[in-house]
Amino acid sequence: MKIVRKLKVTPLLFVVVKFLLLSNLVAFSLIFVLILGSIMIDGFKTNFSTKPLSVSVALIAYPKDTINIGAADKYVFLRSNTGEAELKLPFTAQLAVPLSFLPIFNFSPLNLFFYIITYFNLFLVLHNISKEKPFLEGNKKRLKWLGGSYVAWGAALFFTNALIDKTVREVSENHLRFDGHFLNNYIQVGLVIFIIAMVYARGIEMEKEAALTI
């Protein structure tokens, strides 16, 4: 009876959004476990040595001769000025470099980790909202966690992309650069969520003040 009553007071859109958030949370969690598990198993087998990884690159200057990128001989441009290069990178680079065989999805353990945090917090925020009590102390904390995770996500992407770009430039004698997203909007989004959390906290205070006056 309690579940039926809750569904009646909950808008249908909320139910649909919560279902999508929960399904994405489960899917990304499984993908994260599978990818991270395969990376760690491979690491134990290879003693966590350097790994040839395919990264997206862009041409800076045309070389006079054929570029010999480290120990790798694979160098293919898929478009006029952008392509992929196979580089030997430190083992930990696998945690940040997106999977090359899924170019449509930006899947990497780093991104998947923050996807999980985002979907988890958003689901809990929507799950605890009700018409009777729209402002909850727990949701204020979740919004702050969400804002902090986006700021950390943006900073992590910037620094990992900068390290990969440094390696790409070194091994290509500055003819190539890593085609990563250095100017991401995650930090700005995180700051906006922090502002929303402050507004939400003010709503909680006003609700408490109203309850005291009554």
mmCIF file of C-alpha atoms in Angstrom:
data_model
loop_
_atom_site.group_PDB
_atom_site.id
_atom_site.type_symbol
_atom_site.label_atom_id
_atom_site.label_comp_id
_atom_site.label_asym_id
_atom_site.label_seq_id
_atom_site.Cartn_x
_atom_site.Cartn_y
_atom_site.Cartn_z
ATOM 1 C CA MET A 1 0.000 0.000 0.000
ATOM 2 C CA LYS A 2 2.824 2.350 0.819
ATOM 3 C CA ILE A 3 4.418 1.861 -2.632
ATOM 4 C CA VAL A 4 1.075 2.492 -4.390
ATOM 5 C CA ARG A 5 0.514 5.683 -2.385
ATOM 6 C CA LYS A 6 3.983 6.928 -3.208
ATOM 7 C CA LEU A 7 3.464 6.321 -6.917
ATOM 8 C CA LYS A 8 0.234 8.319 -6.830
ATOM 9 C CA VAL A 9 1.834 11.429 -5.378
ATOM 10 C CA THR A 10 4.953 11.111 -7.529
ATOM 11 C CA PRO A 11 4.717 12.669 -11.013
ATOM 12 C CA LEU A 12 5.096 10.209 -13.854
ATOM 13 C CA LEU A 13 8.098 12.148 -15.182
ATOM 14 C CA PHE A 14 9.908 11.596 -11.877
ATOM 15 C CA VAL A 15 9.284 7.852 -12.116
ATOM 16 C CA VAL A 16 10.647 7.729 -15.681
ATOM 17 C CA VAL A 17 13.729 9.833 -14.820
ATOM 18 C CA LYS A 18 14.443 7.739 -11.725
ATOM 19 C CA PHE A 19 14.183 4.549 -13.769
ATOM 20 C CA LEU A 20 16.609 5.926 -16.387
ATOM 21 C CA LEU A 21 19.047 7.059 -13.690
ATOM 22 C CA LEU A 22 18.909 3.689 -11.937
ATOM 23 C CA SER A 23 19.340 1.702 -15.157
ATOM 24 C CA ASN A 24 22.319 3.882 -16.181
ATOM 25 C CA LEU A 25 23.796 3.514 -12.701
ATOM 26 C CA VAL A 26 23.620 -0.280 -12.897
ATOM 27 C CA ALA A 27 24.915 -0.405 -16.480
ATOM 28 C CA PHE A 28 27.869 1.931 -15.894
ATOM 29 C CA SER A 29 28.739 0.150 -12.634
ATOM 30 C CA LEU A 30 28.945 -3.194 -14.451
ATOM 31 C CA ILE A 31 31.021 -1.695 -17.283
ATOM 32 C CA PHE A 32 33.325 -0.033 -14.735
ATOM 33 C CA VAL A 33 33.879 -3.311 -12.861
ATOM 34 C CA LEU A 34 34.519 -5.227 -16.100
ATOM 35 C CA ILE A 35 36.965 -2.673 -17.551
ATOM 36 C CA LEU A 36 38.824 -2.061 -14.285
ATOM 37 C CA GLY A 37 38.942 -5.796 -13.569
ATOM 38 C CA SER A 38 40.373 -6.595 -17.017
ATOM 39 C CA ILE A 39 42.975 -3.834 -16.651
ATOM 40 C CA MET A 40 44.085 -5.102 -13.238
ATOM 41 C CA ILE A 41 44.224 -8.743 -14.389
ATOM 42 C CA ASP A 42 46.323 -7.699 -17.380
ATOM 43 C CA GLY A 43 48.504 -5.642 -15.053
ATOM 44 C CA PHE A 44 49.311 -8.603 -12.817
ATOM 45 C CA LYS A 45 50.106 -10.715 -15.891
ATOM 46 C CA THR A 46 52.469 -8.097 -17.396
ATOM 47 C CA ASN A 47 53.920 -6.896 -14.085
ATOM 48 C CA PHE A 48 52.276 -3.473 -14.653
ATOM 49 C CA SER A 49 54.670 -2.615 -17.481
ATOM 50 C CA THR A 50 54.136 0.031 -20.160
ATOM 51 C CA LYS A 51 51.207 -0.621 -22.458
ATOM 52 C CA PRO A 52 50.676 0.205 -26.160
ATOM 53 C CA LEU A 53 47.529 2.340 -26.239
ATOM 54 C CA SER A 54 45.690 3.898 -29.153
ATOM 55 C CA VAL A 55 45.095 7.601 -28.505
ATOM 56 C CA SER A 56 43.406 10.274 -30.574
ATOM 57 C CA VAL A 57 45.944 12.729 -32.011
ATOM 58 C CA ALA A 58 45.967 15.821 -34.203
ATOM 59 C CA LEU A 59 48.721 16.965 -36.552
ATOM 60 C CA ILE A 60 50.634 20.109 -35.569
ATOM 61 C CA ALA A 61 53.240 20.229 -38.337
ATOM 62 C CA TYR A 62 53.980 17.987 -41.304
ATOM 63 C CA PRO A 63 57.218 16.076 -40.736
ATOM 64 C CA LYS A 64 59.934 15.999 -43.353
ATOM 65 C CA ASP A 65 60.334 12.264 -42.986
ATOM 66 C CA THR A 66 58.144 9.454 -41.726
ATOM 67 C CA ILE A 67 57.533 9.753 -38.014
ATOM 68 C CA ASN A 68 58.780 6.897 -35.880
ATOM 69 C CA ILE A 69 56.677 7.072 -32.736
ATOM 70 C CA GLY A 70 58.739 5.351 -30.076
ATOM 71 C CA ALA A 71 58.642 1.591 -30.424
ATOM 72 C CA ALA A 72 55.297 1.661 -32.244
ATOM 73 C CA ASP A 73 54.979 1.645 -36.020
ATOM 74 C CA LYS A 74 51.213 2.206 -36.234
ATOM 75 C CA TYR A 75 50.407 5.732 -37.339
ATOM 76 C CA VAL A 76 47.105 6.227 -39.144
ATOM 77 C CA PHE A 77 45.120 9.386 -39.829
ATOM 78 C CA LEU A 78 41.407 8.720 -40.041
ATOM 79 C CA ARG A 79 40.534 12.248 -41.197
ATOM 80 C CA SER A 80 42.358 15.108 -42.837
ATOM 81 C CA ASN A 81 44.028 16.425 -39.694
ATOM 82 C CA THR A 82 43.039 13.999 -36.949
ATOM 83 C CA GLY A 83 43.828 10.368 -36.412
ATOM 84 C CA GLU A 84 45.054 7.750 -33.988
ATOM 85 C CA ALA A 85 48.543 6.855 -32.875
ATOM 86 C CA GLU A 86 49.571 3.812 -30.890
ATOM 87 C CA LEU A 87 51.902 4.866 -28.100
ATOM 88 C CA LYS A 88 53.613 3.013 -25.294
ATOM 89 C CA LEU A 89 52.273 4.754 -22.192
ATOM 90 C CA PRO A 90 52.608 3.983 -18.462
ATOM 91 C CA PHE A 91 50.262 1.279 -17.213
ATOM 92 C CA THR A 92 48.193 3.782 -15.217
ATOM 93 C CA ALA A 93 47.352 5.674 -18.430
ATOM 94 C CA GLN A 94 44.748 2.995 -19.144
ATOM 95 C CA LEU A 95 42.660 4.450 -16.333
ATOM 96 C CA ALA A 96 42.252 7.745 -18.216
ATOM 97 C CA VAL A 97 42.531 6.915 -21.949
ATOM 98 C CA PRO A 98 39.096 6.137 -23.488
ATOM 99 C CA LEU A 99 38.661 2.765 -25.173
ATOM 100 C CA SER A 100 39.685 3.087 -28.815
ATOM 101 C CA PHE A 101 37.285 0.396 -30.062
ATOM 102 C CA LEU A 102 34.302 2.400 -28.741
ATOM 103 C CA PRO A 103 34.891 5.831 -30.335
ATOM 104 C CA ILE A 104 31.264 6.935 -29.881
ATOM 105 C CA PHE A 105 31.416 6.500 -26.091
ATOM 106 C CA ASN A 106 34.030 8.221 -23.967
ATOM 107 C CA PHE A 107 34.494 5.119 -21.802
ATOM 108 C CA SER A 108 37.466 5.065 -19.467
ATOM 109 C CA PRO A 109 37.621 3.969 -15.805
ATOM 110 C CA LEU A 110 38.118 7.624 -14.820
ATOM 111 C CA ASN A 111 34.990 8.833 -16.624
ATOM 112 C CA LEU A 112 32.940 5.798 -15.613
ATOM 113 C CA PHE A 113 33.789 6.397 -11.950
ATOM 114 C CA PHE A 114 32.391 9.930 -12.098
ATOM 115 C CA TYR A 115 29.384 8.787 -14.156
ATOM 116 C CA ILE A 116 28.528 6.392 -11.320
ATOM 117 C CA ILE A 117 28.851 9.123 -8.671
ATOM 118 C CA THR A 118 26.646 11.446 -10.752
ATOM 119 C CA TYR A 119 23.857 8.922 -11.384
ATOM 120 C CA PHE A 120 23.942 7.672 -7.786
ATOM 121 C CA ASN A 121 23.577 11.129 -6.238
ATOM 122 C CA LEU A 122 20.947 12.293 -8.741
ATOM 123 C CA PHE A 123 18.885 9.155 -8.141
ATOM 124 C CA LEU A 124 18.978 9.625 -4.358
ATOM 125 C CA VAL A 125 18.061 13.312 -4.671
ATOM 126 C CA LEU A 126 14.995 12.542 -6.803
ATOM 127 C CA HIS A 127 14.081 9.462 -4.770
ATOM 128 C CA ASN A 128 13.858 11.442 -1.512
ATOM 129 C CA ILE A 129 11.936 14.424 -2.884
ATOM 130 C CA SER A 130 8.219 14.431 -2.107
ATOM 131 C CA LYS A 131 5.382 16.966 -2.295
ATOM 132 C CA GLU A 132 5.038 16.957 1.479
ATOM 133 C CA LYS A 133 8.753 17.623 2.146
ATOM 134 C CA PRO A 134 10.674 18.993 -0.850
ATOM 135 C CA PHE A 135 13.664 20.184 1.219
ATOM 136 C CA LEU A 136 15.747 17.549 2.977
ATOM 137 C CA GLU A 137 19.053 17.874 4.838
ATOM 138 C CA GLY A 138 20.378 14.749 3.100
ATOM 139 C CA ASN A 139 19.778 16.187 -0.356
ATOM 140 C CA LYS A 140 21.779 19.296 0.536
ATOM 141 C CA LYS A 141 24.781 17.078 1.270
ATOM 142 C CA ARG A 142 24.217 15.059 -1.915
ATOM 143 C CA LEU A 143 24.141 18.222 -4.026
ATOM 144 C CA LYS A 144 27.432 19.317 -2.460
ATOM 145 C CA TRP A 145 28.923 15.883 -3.182
ATOM 146 C CA LEU A 146 27.693 16.156 -6.758
ATOM 147 C CA GLY A 147 29.214 19.619 -7.196
ATOM 148 C CA GLY A 148 32.505 18.500 -5.677
ATOM 149 C CA SER A 149 32.657 15.425 -7.908
ATOM 150 C CA TYR A 150 32.197 17.556 -11.036
ATOM 151 C CA VAL A 151 34.984 19.928 -9.984
ATOM 152 C CA ALA A 152 37.261 16.933 -9.286
ATOM 153 C CA TRP A 153 36.230 15.373 -12.622
ATOM 154 C CA GLY A 154 37.168 18.479 -14.581
ATOM 155 C CA ALA A 155 40.504 18.828 -12.777
ATOM 156 C CA ALA A 156 41.329 15.121 -13.254
ATOM 157 C CA LEU A 157 40.576 15.278 -16.981
ATOM 158 C CA PHE A 158 42.685 18.396 -17.426
ATOM 159 C CA PHE A 159 45.761 17.001 -15.675
ATOM 160 C CA THR A 160 45.582 13.495 -17.183
ATOM 161 C CA ASN A 161 45.072 14.929 -20.683
ATOM 162 C CA ALA A 162 48.011 17.280 -20.128
ATOM 163 C CA LEU A 163 50.277 14.359 -19.147
ATOM 164 C CA ILE A 164 49.213 12.303 -22.176
ATOM 165 C CA ASP A 165 49.689 15.335 -24.438
ATOM 166 C CA LYS A 166 53.214 15.803 -23.053
ATOM 167 C CA THR A 167 54.060 12.192 -23.936
ATOM 168 C CA VAL A 168 52.553 12.482 -27.433
ATOM 169 C CA ARG A 169 54.548 15.639 -28.181
ATOM 170 C CA GLU A 170 57.776 14.108 -26.904
ATOM 171 C CA VAL A 171 57.617 10.875 -28.885
ATOM 172 C CA SER A 172 56.467 12.621 -32.099
ATOM 173 C CA GLU A 173 59.097 15.379 -31.863
ATOM 174 C CA ASN A 174 56.311 17.929 -31.444
ATOM 175 C CA HIS A 175 54.575 17.005 -34.710
ATOM 176 C CA LEU A 176 51.488 15.663 -32.947
ATOM 177 C CA ARG A 177 49.348 16.695 -30.015
ATOM 178 C CA PHE A 178 46.860 14.699 -27.967
ATOM 179 C CA ASP A 179 43.345 15.462 -29.188
ATOM 180 C CA GLY A 180 41.869 15.559 -25.694
ATOM 181 C CA HIS A 181 39.311 17.822 -24.099
ATOM 182 C CA PHE A 182 41.403 20.295 -22.109
ATOM 183 C CA LEU A 183 38.721 22.980 -21.891
ATOM 184 C CA ASN A 184 35.918 20.949 -20.317
ATOM 185 C CA ASN A 185 32.865 22.405 -18.610
ATOM 186 C CA TYR A 186 32.826 20.058 -15.630
ATOM 187 C CA ILE A 187 34.354 22.581 -13.217
ATOM 188 C CA GLN A 188 31.806 25.245 -14.221
ATOM 189 C CA VAL A 189 28.958 22.742 -13.849
ATOM 190 C CA GLY A 190 30.282 21.769 -10.414
ATOM 191 C CA LEU A 191 30.328 25.407 -9.282
ATOM 192 C CA VAL A 192 26.749 25.885 -10.529
ATOM 193 C CA ILE A 193 25.665 22.809 -8.539
ATOM 194 C CA PHE A 194 27.356 24.278 -5.457
ATOM 195 C CA ILE A 195 25.265 27.441 -5.917
ATOM 196 C CA ILE A 196 22.118 25.309 -6.252
ATOM 197 C CA ALA A 197 23.119 23.511 -3.032
ATOM 198 C CA MET A 198 23.405 26.881 -1.252
ATOM 199 C CA VAL A 199 19.944 27.894 -2.500
ATOM 200 C CA TYR A 200 18.609 24.489 -1.416
ATOM 201 C CA ALA A 201 20.168 24.974 2.044
ATOM 202 C CA ARG A 202 18.423 28.345 2.303
ATOM 203 C CA GLY A 203 15.151 26.601 1.451
ATOM 204 C CA ILE A 204 15.714 24.185 4.349
ATOM 205 C CA GLU A 205 16.306 27.109 6.725
ATOM 206 C CA MET A 206 13.147 28.892 5.550
ATOM 207 C CA GLU A 207 11.148 25.690 6.012
ATOM 208 C CA LYS A 208 12.441 25.359 9.591
ATOM 209 C CA GLU A 209 11.658 29.021 10.307
ATOM 210 C CA ALA A 210 8.130 28.570 8.958
ATOM 211 C CA ALA A 211 7.637 25.489 11.130
ATOM 212 C CA LEU A 212 8.741 27.438 14.252
ATOM 213 C CA THR A 213 6.396 30.340 13.562
ATOM 214 C CA ILE A 214 3.455 27.936 13.253
#
